[in-house]
């Protein structure tokens, strides 16, 4: 199955294993809860989907890559204790608590969560001394003589033997005690994730043109060559940082992430072209309705690769504007919720300032608790940190409740104006983008890509739900439904 289907299956498993009966007992006893074993090529995203499942199911997560462990750290260190049997004292060997089991209890202590996922990566690549321990772990849910706490679901991941020489084959007894899920690379599914993760638009544009280069592993006389989903995302993160620092991304840099010579060379060449298109076509001018006739003339004569690159540049600029609005809206909504609570509490407060600061401190603590539990995404944390800074800046000084609340609202009024401006900018840039697309690409193939990407993006979808765009609705109905859609998509596939 693909990574999206695997994620859904794991979420269903978590829900089923944590379901309780009327007496508060787990419907499926722990001993009958088979560990989930994800098998798939390296760098495909197995670890990431576990993080997403834990966050979405609101359970704790403890992750370990087992190849980093020795038998002592996994099982614990031996210690001697005395036991009395038939009136005689005997020295008995026991073990200190396993580092992995201890981490579960520490996570419960930090977060207050009693249920979670214990994720063990590279489980079939353990050393010879640790192999029996891993088999015992999968079969009995124990490390040494210590059990995984009740309410904790075991998920493991491994690579098939063709991808890793260190793989140890499990026997039938072990396979009969786990739920094996085989995962395959699927660019179409990964693209949805990549949009959410804000993978660099240049890389997404390249992969739209060369989808077969998304995931490749090949062994030849020169050794192993490969490119993985992890490689694309890690390269994207570095590209974002390099752009802010105005550092060029060279072929040598690309080769550090794309370990497939031909693909790396192709990517590096495309990145140079993409930057050139960005400079030549002036996307920001297009989104402001300022397009010269030379731009249209060049596009009419351009090859399909160049035209598609311009479409992705346009999408990138447009989504930046939509993203800016959604960020401002999230900040505004959080601020409104804070003021609503403050208004409720300040009426009965002895000290208006203490009430305000106490509510602010409570919000900060809630964020820290959520972050410790792993439930807080980067964008949410950024929004709340920004809000906390603004709340401190606009904290009221008045002693009377009514005046204090009015003072607290002043910063919020400024924020609402900023929100309205970003909304207008996003709406206007969307109209200008469609103006450009209609003039530059009357044939319609590029419009299919443009509308499809807007449909795939959760950000644009959220924007359209609140502010419907008539031209988007018209084109999506015309191009993405029925026979005409199939014809156009077939034409695009022939060009690959």
Short mmCIF file of N, CA and C in Angstrom, two decimals, residues 391-491:
data_model
loop_
_atom_site.label_atom_id
_atom_site.label_comp_id
_atom_site.label_asym_id
_atom_site.label_seq_id
_atom_site.Cartn_x
_atom_site.Cartn_y
_atom_site.Cartn_z
N UNK A 391 0.67 40.38 22.99
CA UNK A 391 -0.12 40.54 24.21
C UNK A 391 0.68 41.27 25.28
N UNK A 392 1.96 40.98 25.35
CA UNK A 392 2.80 41.72 26.30
C UNK A 392 2.91 43.19 25.90
N UNK A 393 3.02 43.41 24.61
CA UNK A 393 3.16 44.79 24.11
C UNK A 393 1.92 45.63 24.40
N UNK A 394 0.75 44.99 24.31
CA UNK A 394 -0.50 45.75 24.46
C UNK A 394 -1.22 45.45 25.78
N UNK A 395 -0.49 45.04 26.80
CA UNK A 395 -1.15 44.75 28.07
C UNK A 395 -1.70 46.04 28.68
N UNK A 396 -2.90 45.99 29.23
CA UNK A 396 -3.57 47.21 29.75
C UNK A 396 -2.96 47.69 31.06
N UNK A 397 -3.09 49.00 31.28
CA UNK A 397 -2.59 49.60 32.52
C UNK A 397 -3.73 50.10 33.41
N UNK A 398 -4.92 50.26 32.84
CA UNK A 398 -6.06 50.80 33.60
C UNK A 398 -6.47 49.84 34.71
N UNK A 399 -6.97 50.40 35.79
CA UNK A 399 -7.39 49.58 36.94
C UNK A 399 -8.85 49.17 36.85
N UNK A 400 -9.68 49.98 36.18
CA UNK A 400 -11.10 49.65 36.02
C UNK A 400 -11.26 48.60 34.92
N UNK A 401 -12.19 47.69 35.12
CA UNK A 401 -12.34 46.57 34.20
C UNK A 401 -12.67 47.02 32.78
N UNK A 402 -13.62 47.94 32.64
CA UNK A 402 -14.05 48.36 31.32
C UNK A 402 -12.91 49.04 30.56
N UNK A 403 -12.23 49.97 31.24
CA UNK A 403 -11.11 50.69 30.60
C UNK A 403 -9.96 49.73 30.26
N UNK A 404 -9.70 48.77 31.13
CA UNK A 404 -8.63 47.80 30.89
C UNK A 404 -8.93 46.96 29.64
N UNK A 405 -10.18 46.56 29.52
CA UNK A 405 -10.54 45.76 28.35
C UNK A 405 -10.43 46.57 27.07
N UNK A 406 -10.84 47.84 27.11
CA UNK A 406 -10.74 48.70 25.94
C UNK A 406 -9.28 48.90 25.53
N UNK A 407 -8.41 49.03 26.51
CA UNK A 407 -6.98 49.16 26.21
C UNK A 407 -6.45 47.87 25.56
N UNK A 408 -6.88 46.74 26.10
CA UNK A 408 -6.42 45.45 25.57
C UNK A 408 -6.88 45.25 24.13
N UNK A 409 -8.00 45.88 23.74
CA UNK A 409 -8.54 45.73 22.39
C UNK A 409 -7.80 46.55 21.34
N UNK A 410 -7.00 47.51 21.77
CA UNK A 410 -6.37 48.42 20.81
C UNK A 410 -5.44 47.68 19.84
N UNK A 411 -4.62 46.82 20.37
CA UNK A 411 -3.73 46.05 19.51
C UNK A 411 -4.50 45.13 18.59
N UNK A 412 -5.61 44.58 19.10
CA UNK A 412 -6.44 43.68 18.30
C UNK A 412 -7.05 44.41 17.10
N UNK A 413 -7.42 45.67 17.29
CA UNK A 413 -7.99 46.46 16.19
C UNK A 413 -6.95 46.64 15.08
N UNK A 414 -5.71 46.86 15.45
CA UNK A 414 -4.63 46.99 14.46
C UNK A 414 -4.44 45.67 13.72
N UNK A 415 -4.52 44.58 14.47
CA UNK A 415 -4.36 43.25 13.87
C UNK A 415 -5.47 42.96 12.87
N UNK A 416 -6.67 43.37 13.16
CA UNK A 416 -7.79 43.15 12.24
C UNK A 416 -7.59 43.90 10.93
N UNK A 417 -7.01 45.09 11.02
CA UNK A 417 -6.71 45.85 9.81
C UNK A 417 -5.67 45.13 8.96
N UNK A 418 -4.65 44.59 9.63
CA UNK A 418 -3.61 43.83 8.92
C UNK A 418 -4.21 42.60 8.26
N UNK A 419 -5.13 41.92 8.96
CA UNK A 419 -5.80 40.74 8.41
C UNK A 419 -6.59 41.11 7.16
N UNK A 420 -7.32 42.21 7.23
CA UNK A 420 -8.14 42.63 6.09
C UNK A 420 -7.26 42.95 4.88
N UNK A 421 -6.09 43.55 5.13
CA UNK A 421 -5.19 43.90 4.03
C UNK A 421 -4.64 42.65 3.36
N UNK A 422 -4.22 41.66 4.16
CA UNK A 422 -3.70 40.43 3.57
C UNK A 422 -4.80 39.67 2.82
N UNK A 423 -6.03 39.77 3.30
CA UNK A 423 -7.15 39.13 2.59
C UNK A 423 -7.34 39.77 1.22
N UNK A 424 -7.35 41.10 1.18
CA UNK A 424 -7.52 41.81 -0.09
C UNK A 424 -6.36 41.50 -1.05
N UNK A 425 -5.15 41.43 -0.50
CA UNK A 425 -3.98 41.11 -1.33
C UNK A 425 -4.11 39.72 -1.95
N UNK A 426 -4.57 38.76 -1.14
CA UNK A 426 -4.71 37.38 -1.63
C UNK A 426 -5.79 37.29 -2.70
N UNK A 427 -6.93 37.95 -2.47
CA UNK A 427 -8.03 37.93 -3.44
C UNK A 427 -7.61 38.58 -4.75
N UNK A 428 -6.95 39.73 -4.65
CA UNK A 428 -6.54 40.44 -5.85
C UNK A 428 -5.48 39.67 -6.64
N UNK A 429 -4.52 39.09 -5.92
CA UNK A 429 -3.47 38.34 -6.61
C UNK A 429 -4.05 37.11 -7.30
N UNK A 430 -5.08 36.52 -6.73
CA UNK A 430 -5.74 35.37 -7.34
C UNK A 430 -6.41 35.77 -8.65
N UNK A 431 -7.05 36.93 -8.66
CA UNK A 431 -7.68 37.42 -9.89
C UNK A 431 -6.64 37.72 -10.96
N UNK A 432 -5.56 38.36 -10.56
CA UNK A 432 -4.49 38.67 -11.51
C UNK A 432 -3.85 37.38 -12.05
N UNK A 433 -3.74 36.37 -11.19
CA UNK A 433 -3.16 35.10 -11.62
C UNK A 433 -4.02 34.45 -12.70
N UNK A 434 -5.33 34.47 -12.51
CA UNK A 434 -6.22 33.91 -13.53
C UNK A 434 -6.19 34.76 -14.80
N UNK A 435 -6.10 36.08 -14.67
CA UNK A 435 -5.96 36.94 -15.86
C UNK A 435 -4.75 36.50 -16.68
N UNK A 436 -3.63 36.30 -15.99
CA UNK A 436 -2.40 35.92 -16.66
C UNK A 436 -2.53 34.54 -17.30
N UNK A 437 -3.07 33.58 -16.57
CA UNK A 437 -3.21 32.22 -17.09
C UNK A 437 -4.09 32.20 -18.34
N UNK A 438 -5.17 32.96 -18.33
CA UNK A 438 -6.08 32.97 -19.48
C UNK A 438 -5.41 33.58 -20.71
N UNK A 439 -4.57 34.59 -20.48
CA UNK A 439 -3.91 35.25 -21.60
C UNK A 439 -2.70 34.47 -22.09
N UNK A 440 -1.94 33.89 -21.16
CA UNK A 440 -0.68 33.23 -21.52
C UNK A 440 -0.88 31.81 -22.04
N UNK A 441 -1.89 31.11 -21.53
CA UNK A 441 -2.06 29.69 -21.88
C UNK A 441 -3.49 29.40 -22.34
N UNK A 442 -3.89 29.94 -23.47
CA UNK A 442 -5.27 29.73 -23.92
C UNK A 442 -5.58 28.29 -24.28
N UNK A 443 -4.54 27.47 -24.56
CA UNK A 443 -4.78 26.07 -24.95
C UNK A 443 -5.35 25.25 -23.81
N UNK A 444 -5.02 25.57 -22.57
CA UNK A 444 -5.66 24.92 -21.44
C UNK A 444 -4.87 23.88 -20.70
N UNK A 445 -3.79 23.32 -21.26
CA UNK A 445 -3.05 22.28 -20.57
C UNK A 445 -2.42 22.81 -19.28
N UNK A 446 -1.81 23.96 -19.36
CA UNK A 446 -1.20 24.56 -18.18
C UNK A 446 -2.25 24.95 -17.14
N UNK A 447 -3.44 25.31 -17.63
CA UNK A 447 -4.52 25.65 -16.71
C UNK A 447 -4.95 24.44 -15.90
N UNK A 448 -4.87 23.25 -16.49
CA UNK A 448 -5.19 22.03 -15.75
C UNK A 448 -4.24 21.87 -14.56
N UNK A 449 -2.95 22.08 -14.81
CA UNK A 449 -1.96 21.99 -13.75
C UNK A 449 -2.24 23.03 -12.68
N UNK A 450 -2.50 24.26 -13.11
CA UNK A 450 -2.74 25.38 -12.19
C UNK A 450 -3.94 25.09 -11.28
N UNK A 451 -5.05 24.69 -11.87
CA UNK A 451 -6.27 24.44 -11.10
C UNK A 451 -6.11 23.19 -10.23
N UNK A 452 -5.43 22.18 -10.76
CA UNK A 452 -5.21 20.96 -9.98
C UNK A 452 -4.39 21.24 -8.73
N UNK A 453 -3.32 22.03 -8.88
CA UNK A 453 -2.48 22.36 -7.72
C UNK A 453 -3.25 23.18 -6.69
N UNK A 454 -4.10 24.08 -7.14
CA UNK A 454 -4.93 24.84 -6.20
C UNK A 454 -5.90 23.92 -5.47
N UNK A 455 -6.35 22.89 -6.16
CA UNK A 455 -7.28 21.93 -5.56
C UNK A 455 -6.57 21.05 -4.54
N UNK A 456 -5.33 20.65 -4.87
CA UNK A 456 -4.55 19.79 -3.96
C UNK A 456 -4.15 20.52 -2.70
N UNK A 457 -3.80 21.79 -2.83
CA UNK A 457 -3.30 22.55 -1.69
C UNK A 457 -4.39 22.76 -0.63
N UNK A 458 -4.12 22.34 0.59
CA UNK A 458 -5.09 22.54 1.67
C UNK A 458 -5.25 24.02 2.00
N UNK A 459 -4.17 24.79 1.77
CA UNK A 459 -4.21 26.23 2.07
C UNK A 459 -5.17 26.97 1.16
N UNK A 460 -5.07 26.71 -0.16
CA UNK A 460 -5.98 27.38 -1.09
C UNK A 460 -7.41 26.87 -0.89
N UNK A 461 -7.56 25.58 -0.57
CA UNK A 461 -8.89 25.04 -0.33
C UNK A 461 -9.55 25.72 0.86
N UNK A 462 -8.80 25.92 1.94
CA UNK A 462 -9.33 26.62 3.11
C UNK A 462 -9.71 28.05 2.76
N UNK A 463 -8.91 28.69 1.90
CA UNK A 463 -9.19 30.06 1.50
C UNK A 463 -10.47 30.12 0.66
N UNK A 464 -10.63 29.18 -0.28
CA UNK A 464 -11.81 29.19 -1.14
C UNK A 464 -13.09 28.90 -0.37
N UNK A 465 -12.99 28.11 0.70
CA UNK A 465 -14.18 27.83 1.51
C UNK A 465 -14.73 29.10 2.14
N UNK A 466 -13.84 30.00 2.50
CA UNK A 466 -14.27 31.25 3.12
C UNK A 466 -14.50 32.36 2.11
N UNK A 467 -13.70 32.36 1.04
CA UNK A 467 -13.81 33.39 0.01
C UNK A 467 -13.84 32.71 -1.36
N UNK A 468 -15.01 32.24 -1.79
CA UNK A 468 -15.11 31.51 -3.06
C UNK A 468 -14.62 32.35 -4.24
N UNK A 469 -13.94 31.70 -5.14
CA UNK A 469 -13.43 32.35 -6.36
C UNK A 469 -14.21 31.79 -7.53
N UNK A 470 -14.97 32.64 -8.21
CA UNK A 470 -15.84 32.18 -9.29
C UNK A 470 -15.05 31.53 -10.43
N UNK A 471 -13.92 32.14 -10.78
CA UNK A 471 -13.16 31.59 -11.90
C UNK A 471 -12.52 30.25 -11.54
N UNK A 472 -12.10 30.09 -10.29
CA UNK A 472 -11.59 28.79 -9.87
C UNK A 472 -12.68 27.74 -9.97
N UNK A 473 -13.90 28.06 -9.52
CA UNK A 473 -15.01 27.11 -9.57
C UNK A 473 -15.35 26.74 -11.01
N UNK A 474 -15.33 27.74 -11.90
CA UNK A 474 -15.64 27.48 -13.31
C UNK A 474 -14.62 26.55 -13.95
N UNK A 475 -13.34 26.86 -13.72
CA UNK A 475 -12.30 26.04 -14.34
C UNK A 475 -12.21 24.65 -13.72
N UNK A 476 -12.40 24.55 -12.43
CA UNK A 476 -12.33 23.23 -11.79
C UNK A 476 -13.46 22.34 -12.29
N UNK A 477 -14.62 22.93 -12.52
CA UNK A 477 -15.75 22.16 -13.04
C UNK A 477 -15.50 21.77 -14.50
N UNK A 478 -14.90 22.68 -15.25
CA UNK A 478 -14.68 22.45 -16.67
C UNK A 478 -13.52 21.48 -16.93
N UNK A 479 -12.43 21.65 -16.15
CA UNK A 479 -11.20 20.91 -16.44
C UNK A 479 -10.99 19.66 -15.61
N UNK A 480 -11.57 19.60 -14.43
CA UNK A 480 -11.26 18.50 -13.53
C UNK A 480 -12.39 17.50 -13.39
N UNK A 481 -13.39 17.61 -14.26
CA UNK A 481 -14.51 16.67 -14.21
C UNK A 481 -14.78 16.14 -15.62
N UNK A 482 -14.94 14.84 -15.73
CA UNK A 482 -15.41 14.24 -16.97
C UNK A 482 -14.37 14.00 -18.02
N UNK A 483 -14.86 13.85 -19.26
CA UNK A 483 -14.03 13.42 -20.39
C UNK A 483 -12.90 14.39 -20.68
N UNK A 484 -13.19 15.69 -20.68
CA UNK A 484 -12.18 16.69 -21.02
C UNK A 484 -11.00 16.60 -20.05
N UNK A 485 -11.28 16.33 -18.78
CA UNK A 485 -10.20 16.20 -17.79
C UNK A 485 -9.29 15.03 -18.14
N UNK A 486 -9.90 13.90 -18.48
CA UNK A 486 -9.11 12.72 -18.82
C UNK A 486 -8.25 12.95 -20.05
N UNK A 487 -8.82 13.66 -21.04
CA UNK A 487 -8.07 13.95 -22.26
C UNK A 487 -6.85 14.82 -21.97
N UNK A 488 -7.05 15.86 -21.18
CA UNK A 488 -5.96 16.79 -20.89
C UNK A 488 -4.87 16.12 -20.05
N UNK A 489 -5.30 15.34 -19.06
CA UNK A 489 -4.31 14.65 -18.23
C UNK A 489 -3.54 13.62 -19.05
N UNK A 490 -4.21 12.99 -20.01
CA UNK A 490 -3.53 12.04 -20.88
C UNK A 490 -2.48 12.73 -21.73
N UNK A 491 -2.80 13.94 -22.21
CA UNK A 491 -1.84 14.72 -22.99
C UNK A 491 -0.62 15.06 -22.15
#
